[in-house]
PDB file of C-alpha atoms in Angstrom:
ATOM      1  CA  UNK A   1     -16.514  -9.054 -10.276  1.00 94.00           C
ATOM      2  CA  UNK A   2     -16.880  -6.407 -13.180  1.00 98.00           C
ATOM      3  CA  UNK A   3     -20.008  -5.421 -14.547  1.00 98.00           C
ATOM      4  CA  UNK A   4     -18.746  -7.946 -17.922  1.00 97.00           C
ATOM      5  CA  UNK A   5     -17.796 -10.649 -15.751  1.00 98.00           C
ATOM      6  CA  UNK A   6     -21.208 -10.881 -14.205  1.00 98.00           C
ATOM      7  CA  UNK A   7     -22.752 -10.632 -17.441  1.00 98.00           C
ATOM      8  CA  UNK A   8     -20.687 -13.321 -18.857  1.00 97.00           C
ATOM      9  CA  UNK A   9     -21.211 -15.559 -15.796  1.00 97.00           C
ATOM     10  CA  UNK A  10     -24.972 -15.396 -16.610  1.00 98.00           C
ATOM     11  CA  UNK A  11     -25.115 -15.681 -19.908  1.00 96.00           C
ATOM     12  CA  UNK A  12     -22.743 -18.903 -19.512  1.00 94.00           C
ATOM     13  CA  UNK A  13     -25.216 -19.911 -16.656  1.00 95.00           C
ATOM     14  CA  UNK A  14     -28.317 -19.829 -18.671  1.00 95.00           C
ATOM     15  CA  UNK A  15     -26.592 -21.227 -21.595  1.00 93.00           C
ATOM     16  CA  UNK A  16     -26.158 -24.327 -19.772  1.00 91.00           C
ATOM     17  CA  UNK A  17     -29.353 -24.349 -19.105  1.00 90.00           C
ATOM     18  CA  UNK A  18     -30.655 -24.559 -22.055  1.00 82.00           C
ATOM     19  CA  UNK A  19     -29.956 -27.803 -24.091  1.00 73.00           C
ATOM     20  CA  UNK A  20     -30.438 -26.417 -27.604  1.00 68.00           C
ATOM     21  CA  UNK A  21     -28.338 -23.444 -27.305  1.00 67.00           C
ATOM     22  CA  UNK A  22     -25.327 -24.851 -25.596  1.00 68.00           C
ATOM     23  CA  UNK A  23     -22.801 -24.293 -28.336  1.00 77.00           C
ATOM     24  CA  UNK A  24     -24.001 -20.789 -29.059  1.00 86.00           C
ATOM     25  CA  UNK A  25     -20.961 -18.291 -29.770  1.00 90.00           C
ATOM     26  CA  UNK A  26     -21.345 -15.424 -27.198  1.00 94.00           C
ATOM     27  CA  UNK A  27     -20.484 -12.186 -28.790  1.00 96.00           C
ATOM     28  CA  UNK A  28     -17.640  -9.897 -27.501  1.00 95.00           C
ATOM     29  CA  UNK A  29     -19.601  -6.585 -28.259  1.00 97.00           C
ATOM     30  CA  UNK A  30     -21.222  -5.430 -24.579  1.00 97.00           C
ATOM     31  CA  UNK A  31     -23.996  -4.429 -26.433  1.00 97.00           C
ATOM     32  CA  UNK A  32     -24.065  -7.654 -28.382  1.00 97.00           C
ATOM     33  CA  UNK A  33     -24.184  -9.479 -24.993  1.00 98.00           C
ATOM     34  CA  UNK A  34     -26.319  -7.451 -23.303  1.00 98.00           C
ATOM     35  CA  UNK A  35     -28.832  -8.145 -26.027  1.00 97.00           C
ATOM     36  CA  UNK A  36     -28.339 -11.972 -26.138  1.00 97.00           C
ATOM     37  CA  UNK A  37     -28.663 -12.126 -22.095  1.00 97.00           C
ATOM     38  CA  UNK A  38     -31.757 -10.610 -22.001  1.00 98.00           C
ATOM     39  CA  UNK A  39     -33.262 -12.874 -24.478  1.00 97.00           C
ATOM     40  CA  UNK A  40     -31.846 -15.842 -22.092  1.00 96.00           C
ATOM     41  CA  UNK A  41     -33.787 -13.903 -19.196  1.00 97.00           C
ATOM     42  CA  UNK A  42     -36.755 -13.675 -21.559  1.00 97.00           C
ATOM     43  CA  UNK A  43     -37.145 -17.161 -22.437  1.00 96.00           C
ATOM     44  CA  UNK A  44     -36.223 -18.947 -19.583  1.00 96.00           C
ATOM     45  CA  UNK A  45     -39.002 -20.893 -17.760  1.00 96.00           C
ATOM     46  CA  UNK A  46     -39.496 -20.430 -14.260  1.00 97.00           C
ATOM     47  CA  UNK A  47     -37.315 -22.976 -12.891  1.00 95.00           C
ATOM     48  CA  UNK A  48     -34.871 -22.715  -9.579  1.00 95.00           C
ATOM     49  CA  UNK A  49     -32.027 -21.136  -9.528  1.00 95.00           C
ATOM     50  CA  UNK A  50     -28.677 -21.002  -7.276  1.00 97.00           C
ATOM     51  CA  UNK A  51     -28.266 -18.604  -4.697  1.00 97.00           C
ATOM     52  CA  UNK A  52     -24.468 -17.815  -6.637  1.00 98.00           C
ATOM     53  CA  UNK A  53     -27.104 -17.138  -9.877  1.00 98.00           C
ATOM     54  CA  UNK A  54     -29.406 -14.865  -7.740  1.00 98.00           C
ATOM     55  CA  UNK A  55     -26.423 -12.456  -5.987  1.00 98.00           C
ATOM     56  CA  UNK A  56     -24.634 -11.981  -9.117  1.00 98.00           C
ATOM     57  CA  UNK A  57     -28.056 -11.453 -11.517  1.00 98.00           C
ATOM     58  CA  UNK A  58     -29.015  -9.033  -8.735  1.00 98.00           C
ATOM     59  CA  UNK A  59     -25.270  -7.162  -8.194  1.00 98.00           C
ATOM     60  CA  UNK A  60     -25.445  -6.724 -12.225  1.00 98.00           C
ATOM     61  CA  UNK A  61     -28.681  -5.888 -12.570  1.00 98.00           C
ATOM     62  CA  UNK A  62     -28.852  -2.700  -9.911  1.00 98.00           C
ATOM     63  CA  UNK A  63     -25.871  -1.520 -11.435  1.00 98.00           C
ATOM     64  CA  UNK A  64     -27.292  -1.637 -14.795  1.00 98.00           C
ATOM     65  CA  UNK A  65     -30.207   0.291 -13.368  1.00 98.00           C
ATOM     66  CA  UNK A  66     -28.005   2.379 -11.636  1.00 98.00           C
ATOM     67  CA  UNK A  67     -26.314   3.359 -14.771  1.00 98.00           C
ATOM     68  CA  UNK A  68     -29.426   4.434 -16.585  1.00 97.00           C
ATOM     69  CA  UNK A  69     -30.221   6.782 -13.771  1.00 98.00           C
ATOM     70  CA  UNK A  70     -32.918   6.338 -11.191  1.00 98.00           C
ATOM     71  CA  UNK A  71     -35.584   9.084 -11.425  1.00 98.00           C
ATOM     72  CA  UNK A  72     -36.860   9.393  -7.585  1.00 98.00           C
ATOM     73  CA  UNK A  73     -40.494  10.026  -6.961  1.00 97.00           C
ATOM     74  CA  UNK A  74     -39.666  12.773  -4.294  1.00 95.00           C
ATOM     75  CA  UNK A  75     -37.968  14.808  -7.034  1.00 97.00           C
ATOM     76  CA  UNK A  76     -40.869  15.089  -9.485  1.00 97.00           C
ATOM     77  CA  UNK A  77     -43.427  17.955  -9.355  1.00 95.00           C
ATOM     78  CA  UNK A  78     -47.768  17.625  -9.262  1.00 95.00           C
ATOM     79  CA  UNK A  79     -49.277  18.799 -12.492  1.00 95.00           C
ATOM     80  CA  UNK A  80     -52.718  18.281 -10.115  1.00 94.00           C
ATOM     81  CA  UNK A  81     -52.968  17.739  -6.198  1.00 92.00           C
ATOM     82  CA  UNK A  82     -51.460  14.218  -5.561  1.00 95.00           C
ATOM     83  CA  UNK A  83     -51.639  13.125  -9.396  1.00 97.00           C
ATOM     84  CA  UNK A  84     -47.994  13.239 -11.604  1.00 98.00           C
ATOM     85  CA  UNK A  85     -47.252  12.660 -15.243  1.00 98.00           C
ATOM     86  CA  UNK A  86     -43.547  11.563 -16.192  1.00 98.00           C
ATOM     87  CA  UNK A  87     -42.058  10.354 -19.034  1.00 97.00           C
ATOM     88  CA  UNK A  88     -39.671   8.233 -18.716  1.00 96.00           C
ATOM     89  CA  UNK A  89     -38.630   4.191 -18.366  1.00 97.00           C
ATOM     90  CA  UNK A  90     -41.011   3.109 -15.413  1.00 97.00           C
ATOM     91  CA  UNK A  91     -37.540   0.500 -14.302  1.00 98.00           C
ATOM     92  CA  UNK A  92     -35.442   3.612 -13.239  1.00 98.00           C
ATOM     93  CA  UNK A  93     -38.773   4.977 -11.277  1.00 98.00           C
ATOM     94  CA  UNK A  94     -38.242   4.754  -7.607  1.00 98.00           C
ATOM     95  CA  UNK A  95     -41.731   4.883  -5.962  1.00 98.00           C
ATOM     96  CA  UNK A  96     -43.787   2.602  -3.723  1.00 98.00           C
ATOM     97  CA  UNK A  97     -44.994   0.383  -6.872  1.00 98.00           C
ATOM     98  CA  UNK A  98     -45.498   0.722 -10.632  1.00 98.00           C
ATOM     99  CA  UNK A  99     -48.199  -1.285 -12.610  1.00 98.00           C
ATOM    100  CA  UNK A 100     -47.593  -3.219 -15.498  1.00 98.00           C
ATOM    101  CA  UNK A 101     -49.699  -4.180 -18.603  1.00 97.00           C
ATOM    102  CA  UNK A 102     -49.664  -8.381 -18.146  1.00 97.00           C
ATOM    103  CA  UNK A 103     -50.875 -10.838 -19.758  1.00 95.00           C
ATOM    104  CA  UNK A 104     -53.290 -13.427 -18.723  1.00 96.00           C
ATOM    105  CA  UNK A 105     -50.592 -16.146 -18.108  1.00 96.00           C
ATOM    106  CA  UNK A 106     -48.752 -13.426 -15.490  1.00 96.00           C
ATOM    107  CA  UNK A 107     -45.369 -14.828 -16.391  1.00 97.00           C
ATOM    108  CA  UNK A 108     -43.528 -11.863 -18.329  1.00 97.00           C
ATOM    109  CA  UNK A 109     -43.194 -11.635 -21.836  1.00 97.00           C
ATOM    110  CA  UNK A 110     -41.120 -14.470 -23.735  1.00 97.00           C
ATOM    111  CA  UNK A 111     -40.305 -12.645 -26.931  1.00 97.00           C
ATOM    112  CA  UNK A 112     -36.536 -12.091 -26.786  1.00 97.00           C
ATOM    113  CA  UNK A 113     -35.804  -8.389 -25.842  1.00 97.00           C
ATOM    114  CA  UNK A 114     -38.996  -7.635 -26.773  1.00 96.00           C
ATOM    115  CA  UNK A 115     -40.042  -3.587 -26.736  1.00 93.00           C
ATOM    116  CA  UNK A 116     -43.459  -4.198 -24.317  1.00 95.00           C
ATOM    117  CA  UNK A 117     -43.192  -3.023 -20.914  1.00 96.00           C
ATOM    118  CA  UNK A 118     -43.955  -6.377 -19.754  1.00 97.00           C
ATOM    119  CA  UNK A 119     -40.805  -7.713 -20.948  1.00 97.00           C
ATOM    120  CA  UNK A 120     -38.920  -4.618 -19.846  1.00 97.00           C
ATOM    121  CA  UNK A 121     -40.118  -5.101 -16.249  1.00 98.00           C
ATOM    122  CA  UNK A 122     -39.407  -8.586 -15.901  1.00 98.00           C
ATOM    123  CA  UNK A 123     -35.937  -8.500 -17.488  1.00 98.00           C
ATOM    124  CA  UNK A 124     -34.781  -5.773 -14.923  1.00 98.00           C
ATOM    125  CA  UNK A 125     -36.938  -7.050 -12.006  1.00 98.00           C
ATOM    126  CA  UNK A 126     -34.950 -10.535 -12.269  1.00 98.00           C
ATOM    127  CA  UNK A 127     -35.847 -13.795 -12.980  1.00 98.00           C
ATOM    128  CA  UNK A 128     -37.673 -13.776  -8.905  1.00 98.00           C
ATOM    129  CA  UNK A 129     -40.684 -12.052 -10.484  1.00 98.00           C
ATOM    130  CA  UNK A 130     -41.350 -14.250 -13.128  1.00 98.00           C
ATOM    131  CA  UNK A 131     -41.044 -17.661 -10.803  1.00 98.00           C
ATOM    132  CA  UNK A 132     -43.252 -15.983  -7.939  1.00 98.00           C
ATOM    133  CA  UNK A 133     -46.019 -14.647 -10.716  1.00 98.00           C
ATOM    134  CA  UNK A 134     -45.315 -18.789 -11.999  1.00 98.00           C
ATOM    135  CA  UNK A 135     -46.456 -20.000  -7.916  1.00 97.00           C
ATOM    136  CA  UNK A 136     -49.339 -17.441  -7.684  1.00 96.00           C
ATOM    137  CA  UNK A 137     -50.457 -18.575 -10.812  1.00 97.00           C
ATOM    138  CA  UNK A 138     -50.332 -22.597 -10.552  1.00 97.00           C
ATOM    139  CA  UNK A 139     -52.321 -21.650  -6.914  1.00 97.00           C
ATOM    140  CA  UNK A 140     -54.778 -19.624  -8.897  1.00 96.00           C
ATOM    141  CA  UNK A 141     -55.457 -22.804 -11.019  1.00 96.00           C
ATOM    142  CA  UNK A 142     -56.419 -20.470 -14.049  1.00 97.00           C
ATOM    143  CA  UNK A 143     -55.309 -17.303 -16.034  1.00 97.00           C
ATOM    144  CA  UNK A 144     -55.668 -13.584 -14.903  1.00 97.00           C
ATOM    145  CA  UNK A 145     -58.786 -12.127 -15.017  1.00 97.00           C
ATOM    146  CA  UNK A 146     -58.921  -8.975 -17.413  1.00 97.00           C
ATOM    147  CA  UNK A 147     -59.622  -6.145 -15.238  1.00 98.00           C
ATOM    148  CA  UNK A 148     -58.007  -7.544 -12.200  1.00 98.00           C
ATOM    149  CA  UNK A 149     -54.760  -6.999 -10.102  1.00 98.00           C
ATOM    150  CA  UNK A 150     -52.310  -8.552  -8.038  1.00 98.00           C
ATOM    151  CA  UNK A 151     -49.298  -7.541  -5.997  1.00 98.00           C
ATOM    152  CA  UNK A 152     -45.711  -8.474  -6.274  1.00 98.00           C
ATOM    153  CA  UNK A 153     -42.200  -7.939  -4.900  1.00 98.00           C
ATOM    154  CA  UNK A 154     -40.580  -5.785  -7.241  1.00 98.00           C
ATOM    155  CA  UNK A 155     -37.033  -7.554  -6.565  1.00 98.00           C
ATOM    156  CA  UNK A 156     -34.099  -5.646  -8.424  1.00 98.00           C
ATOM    157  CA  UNK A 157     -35.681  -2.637  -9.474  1.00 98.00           C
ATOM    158  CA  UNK A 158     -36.264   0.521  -7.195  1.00 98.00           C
ATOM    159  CA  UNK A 159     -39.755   0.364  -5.982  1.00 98.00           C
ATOM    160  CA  UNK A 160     -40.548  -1.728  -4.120  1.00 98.00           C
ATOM    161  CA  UNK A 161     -43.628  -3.931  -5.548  1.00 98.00           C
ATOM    162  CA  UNK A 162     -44.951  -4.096  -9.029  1.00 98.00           C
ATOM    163  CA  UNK A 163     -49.198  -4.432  -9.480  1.00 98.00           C
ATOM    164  CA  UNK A 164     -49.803  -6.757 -12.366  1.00 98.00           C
ATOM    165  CA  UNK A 165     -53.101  -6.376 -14.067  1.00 98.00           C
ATOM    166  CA  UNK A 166     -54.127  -7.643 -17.534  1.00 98.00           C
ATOM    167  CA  UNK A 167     -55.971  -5.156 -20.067  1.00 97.00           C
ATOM    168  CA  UNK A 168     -58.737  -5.455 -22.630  1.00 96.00           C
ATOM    169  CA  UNK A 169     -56.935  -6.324 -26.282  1.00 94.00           C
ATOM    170  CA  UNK A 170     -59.049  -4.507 -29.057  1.00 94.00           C
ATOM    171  CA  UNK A 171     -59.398  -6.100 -32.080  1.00 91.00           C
ATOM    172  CA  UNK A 172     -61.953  -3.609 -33.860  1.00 88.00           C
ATOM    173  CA  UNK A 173     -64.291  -1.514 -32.259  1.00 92.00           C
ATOM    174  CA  UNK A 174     -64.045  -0.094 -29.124  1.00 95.00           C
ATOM    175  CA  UNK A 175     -66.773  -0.611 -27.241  1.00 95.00           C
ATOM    176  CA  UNK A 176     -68.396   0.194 -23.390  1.00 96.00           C
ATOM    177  CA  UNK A 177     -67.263  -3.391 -22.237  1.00 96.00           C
ATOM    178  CA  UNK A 178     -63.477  -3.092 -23.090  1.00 96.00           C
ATOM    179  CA  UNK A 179     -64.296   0.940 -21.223  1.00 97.00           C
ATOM    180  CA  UNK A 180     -65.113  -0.746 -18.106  1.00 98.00           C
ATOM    181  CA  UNK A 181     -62.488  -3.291 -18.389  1.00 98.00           C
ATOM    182  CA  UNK A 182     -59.371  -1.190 -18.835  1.00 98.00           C
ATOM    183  CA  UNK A 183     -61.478   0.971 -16.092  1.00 98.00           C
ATOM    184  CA  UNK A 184     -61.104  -1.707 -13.966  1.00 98.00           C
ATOM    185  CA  UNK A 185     -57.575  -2.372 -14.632  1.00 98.00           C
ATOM    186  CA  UNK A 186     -57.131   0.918 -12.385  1.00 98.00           C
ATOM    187  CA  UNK A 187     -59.497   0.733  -9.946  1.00 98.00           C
ATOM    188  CA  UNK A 188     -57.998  -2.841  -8.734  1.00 98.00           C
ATOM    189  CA  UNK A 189     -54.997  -1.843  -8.885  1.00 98.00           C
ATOM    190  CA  UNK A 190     -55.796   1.294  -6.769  1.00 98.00           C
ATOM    191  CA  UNK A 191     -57.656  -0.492  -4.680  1.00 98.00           C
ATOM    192  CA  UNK A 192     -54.789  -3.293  -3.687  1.00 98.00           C
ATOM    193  CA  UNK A 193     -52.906  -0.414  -3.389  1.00 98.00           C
ATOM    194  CA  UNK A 194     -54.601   1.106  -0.387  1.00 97.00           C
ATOM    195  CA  UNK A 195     -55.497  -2.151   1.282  1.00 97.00           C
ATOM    196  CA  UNK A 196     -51.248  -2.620   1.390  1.00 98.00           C
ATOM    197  CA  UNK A 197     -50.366   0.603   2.558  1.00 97.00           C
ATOM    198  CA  UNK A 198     -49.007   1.483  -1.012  1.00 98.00           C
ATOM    199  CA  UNK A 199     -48.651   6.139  -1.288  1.00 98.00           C
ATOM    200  CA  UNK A 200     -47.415   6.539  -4.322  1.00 98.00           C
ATOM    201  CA  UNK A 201     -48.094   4.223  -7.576  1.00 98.00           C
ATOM    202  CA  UNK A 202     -46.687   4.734 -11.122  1.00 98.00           C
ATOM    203  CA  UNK A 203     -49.491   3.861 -13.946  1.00 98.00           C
ATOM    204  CA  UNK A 204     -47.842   3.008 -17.492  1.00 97.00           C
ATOM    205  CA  UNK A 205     -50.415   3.538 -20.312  1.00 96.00           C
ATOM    206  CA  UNK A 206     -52.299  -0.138 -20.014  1.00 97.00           C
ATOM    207  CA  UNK A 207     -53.706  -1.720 -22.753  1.00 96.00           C
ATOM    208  CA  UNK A 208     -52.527   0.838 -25.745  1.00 94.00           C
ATOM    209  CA  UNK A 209     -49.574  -0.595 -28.254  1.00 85.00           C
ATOM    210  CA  UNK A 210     -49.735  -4.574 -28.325  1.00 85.00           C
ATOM    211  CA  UNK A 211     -53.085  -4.331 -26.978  1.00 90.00           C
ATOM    212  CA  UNK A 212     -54.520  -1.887 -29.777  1.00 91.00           C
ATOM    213  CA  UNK A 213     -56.472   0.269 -27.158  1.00 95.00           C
ATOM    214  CA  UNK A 214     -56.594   3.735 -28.528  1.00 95.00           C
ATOM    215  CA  UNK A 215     -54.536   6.089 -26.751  1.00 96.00           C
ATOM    216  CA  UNK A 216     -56.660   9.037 -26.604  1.00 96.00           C
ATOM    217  CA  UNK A 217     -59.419   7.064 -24.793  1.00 97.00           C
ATOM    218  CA  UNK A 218     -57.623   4.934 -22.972  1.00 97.00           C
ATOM    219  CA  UNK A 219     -55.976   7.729 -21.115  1.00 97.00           C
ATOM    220  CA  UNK A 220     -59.099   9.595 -20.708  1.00 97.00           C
ATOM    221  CA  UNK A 221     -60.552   6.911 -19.191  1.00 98.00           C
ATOM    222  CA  UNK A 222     -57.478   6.188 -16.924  1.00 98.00           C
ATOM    223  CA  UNK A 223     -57.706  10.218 -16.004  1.00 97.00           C
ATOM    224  CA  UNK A 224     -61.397   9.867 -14.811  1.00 97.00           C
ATOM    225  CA  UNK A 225     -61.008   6.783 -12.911  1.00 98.00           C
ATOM    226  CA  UNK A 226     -58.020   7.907 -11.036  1.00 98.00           C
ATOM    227  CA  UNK A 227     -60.036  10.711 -10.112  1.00 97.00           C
ATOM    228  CA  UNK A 228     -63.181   9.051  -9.423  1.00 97.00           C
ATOM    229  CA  UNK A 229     -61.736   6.410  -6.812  1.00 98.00           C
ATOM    230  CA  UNK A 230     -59.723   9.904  -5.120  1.00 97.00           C
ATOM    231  CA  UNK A 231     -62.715  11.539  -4.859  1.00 96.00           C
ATOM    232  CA  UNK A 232     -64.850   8.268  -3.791  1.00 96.00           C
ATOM    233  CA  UNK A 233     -62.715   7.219  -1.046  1.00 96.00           C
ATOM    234  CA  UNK A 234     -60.858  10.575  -0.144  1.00 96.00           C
ATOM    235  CA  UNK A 235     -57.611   8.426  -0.736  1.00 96.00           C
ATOM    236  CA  UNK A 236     -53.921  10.430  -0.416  1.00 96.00           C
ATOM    237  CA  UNK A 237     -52.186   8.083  -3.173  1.00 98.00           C
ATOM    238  CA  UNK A 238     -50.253   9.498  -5.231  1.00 98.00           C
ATOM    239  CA  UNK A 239     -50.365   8.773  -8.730  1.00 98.00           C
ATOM    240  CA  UNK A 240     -48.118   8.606 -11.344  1.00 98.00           C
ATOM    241  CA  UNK A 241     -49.260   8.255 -14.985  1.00 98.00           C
ATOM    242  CA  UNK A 242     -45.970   7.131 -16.405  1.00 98.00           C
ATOM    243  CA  UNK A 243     -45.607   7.446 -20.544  1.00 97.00           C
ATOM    244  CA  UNK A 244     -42.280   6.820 -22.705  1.00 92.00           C
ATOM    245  CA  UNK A 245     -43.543   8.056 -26.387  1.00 94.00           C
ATOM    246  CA  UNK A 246     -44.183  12.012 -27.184  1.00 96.00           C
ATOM    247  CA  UNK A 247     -47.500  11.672 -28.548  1.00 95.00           C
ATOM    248  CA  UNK A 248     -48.608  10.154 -25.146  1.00 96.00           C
ATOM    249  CA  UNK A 249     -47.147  12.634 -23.030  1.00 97.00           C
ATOM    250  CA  UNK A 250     -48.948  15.914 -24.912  1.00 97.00           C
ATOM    251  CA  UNK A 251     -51.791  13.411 -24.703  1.00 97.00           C
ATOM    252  CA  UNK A 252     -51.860  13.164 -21.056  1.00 97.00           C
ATOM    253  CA  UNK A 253     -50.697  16.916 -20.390  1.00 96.00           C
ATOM    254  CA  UNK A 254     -53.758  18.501 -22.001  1.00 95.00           C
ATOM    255  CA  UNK A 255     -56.135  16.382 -20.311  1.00 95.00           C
ATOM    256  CA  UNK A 256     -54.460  17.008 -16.841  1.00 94.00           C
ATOM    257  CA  UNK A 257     -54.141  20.657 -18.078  1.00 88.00           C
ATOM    258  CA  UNK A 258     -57.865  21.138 -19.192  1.00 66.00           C
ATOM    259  CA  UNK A 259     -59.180  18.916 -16.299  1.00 54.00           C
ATOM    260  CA  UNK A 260     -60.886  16.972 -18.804  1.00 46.00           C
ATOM    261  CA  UNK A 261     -63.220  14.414 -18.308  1.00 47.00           C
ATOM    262  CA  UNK A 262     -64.261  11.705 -20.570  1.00 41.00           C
ATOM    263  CA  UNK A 263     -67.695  11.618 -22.785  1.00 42.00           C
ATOM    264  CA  UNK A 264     -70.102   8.525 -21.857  1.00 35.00           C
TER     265      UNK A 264
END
């Protein structure tokens, strides 16, 4: 099959699916239907699927990570001993395991094609992640802990697992409980890390854009904890603090540059 015909195949698939939007008109623009099968991917509920579904989302899906280029860890160069920053889309990144910024329901983001990184990773993960997060979830019995981690196949993209973990949302002030929360976010996550064998983990800026954390501080404080746990528990990982905008990146750089550490 061609890169359209798969697409076209799921889109029709997922149509069918859902009742509602049977007799929608799918576009003939690739872009068009690129757009509209992602927001299938996004909305769909974590139901089963056929194994046809599964080979032909996952055959279109590396390809259309394959086609936006696949950065390899192995390629990029320290700023510090064992610590990396790269900007880029964490979905091409091929490294042990990236994180991403959840929320407390672990099931993706539902907001069709939606800019977050939660959305991004799910939609080129495959619809796997999102019905494995569902099973870990309904054994769980209750929503993610803010602060906390847990570990997942990573499916279609190319690292191998993704760490979930769900940040701190500010809605005014920031104060030293949402610190130790987002804090938190990386020391589980570092932690679950080591305890799998994990060498090499990509960080994406946690808790800043939907979740209102200031950027400034929240990568200062993911700069000292990284640090902190290396130090603490003479760990080898290497770390990746992964950012897509400018302002992040030049951010990032001068603290990594100046060695900075945050005020408390």
């Amino acid at each position: 099959m061609t890169q359209k015909e798969r697409r076209l195949f799921l889109i029709q698939s997922l149509l069918l699916e859902q009742q509602h939007d049977r007799d929608i008109e799918i576009p003939k623009e690739d872009e068009a239907q690129k757009n509209l099968l992602r927001s299938l991917f996004n909305i769909r509920m974590p139901n089963p699927v056929s194994k046809e579904f599964l080979a032909i989302q996952d055959a279109y899906l590396q390809e259309e990570i394959r086609r936006k280029g696949i950065t390899e860890f192995a390629d990029l160069q320290p700023i510090q001993n064992n610590i990396y920053l790269w900007q880029g889309d964490i979905t091409t990144l091929r490294c042990d395991a990236i994180v991403n910024a959840a929320n407390s329901q672990m099931l993706g983001c539902f907001v069709p094609c939606h800019s977050c990184i939660d959305n991004c990773i799910h939609t080129y993960a495959g619809v796997q992640l999102r019905s494995v997060c569902a099973e870990r979830m309904r054994k769980q019995g209750h929503e993610e802990k803010i602060g906390t981690a847990k570990l997942t196949p990573a499916y279609n993209l190319p690292c191998q697992y993704v760490l979930h973990t769900v940040g701190p949302v500010i809605y005014g002030r920031v104060t030293n409980k949402d610190k130790e929360l987002l804090a938190s976010c990386y020391r589980s996550c570092l932690e679950l890390a080591e305890q799998n064998g994990i060498t090499s983990i990509a960080f994406c800026c946690i808790s800043t854009g939907e979740f209102h954390f200031p950027n400034n501080k929240a990568a200062e404080i993911a700069v000292q904890t990284v640090k902190h746990f290396k130090e603490q528990t003479s760990s080898k990982i290497e770390v990746i603090f992964n950012v897509f905008k400018d302002t992040d990146y030049k951010i990032y750089r001068d603290l990594l540059a100046t060695n900075k550490k945050v005020k408390q």
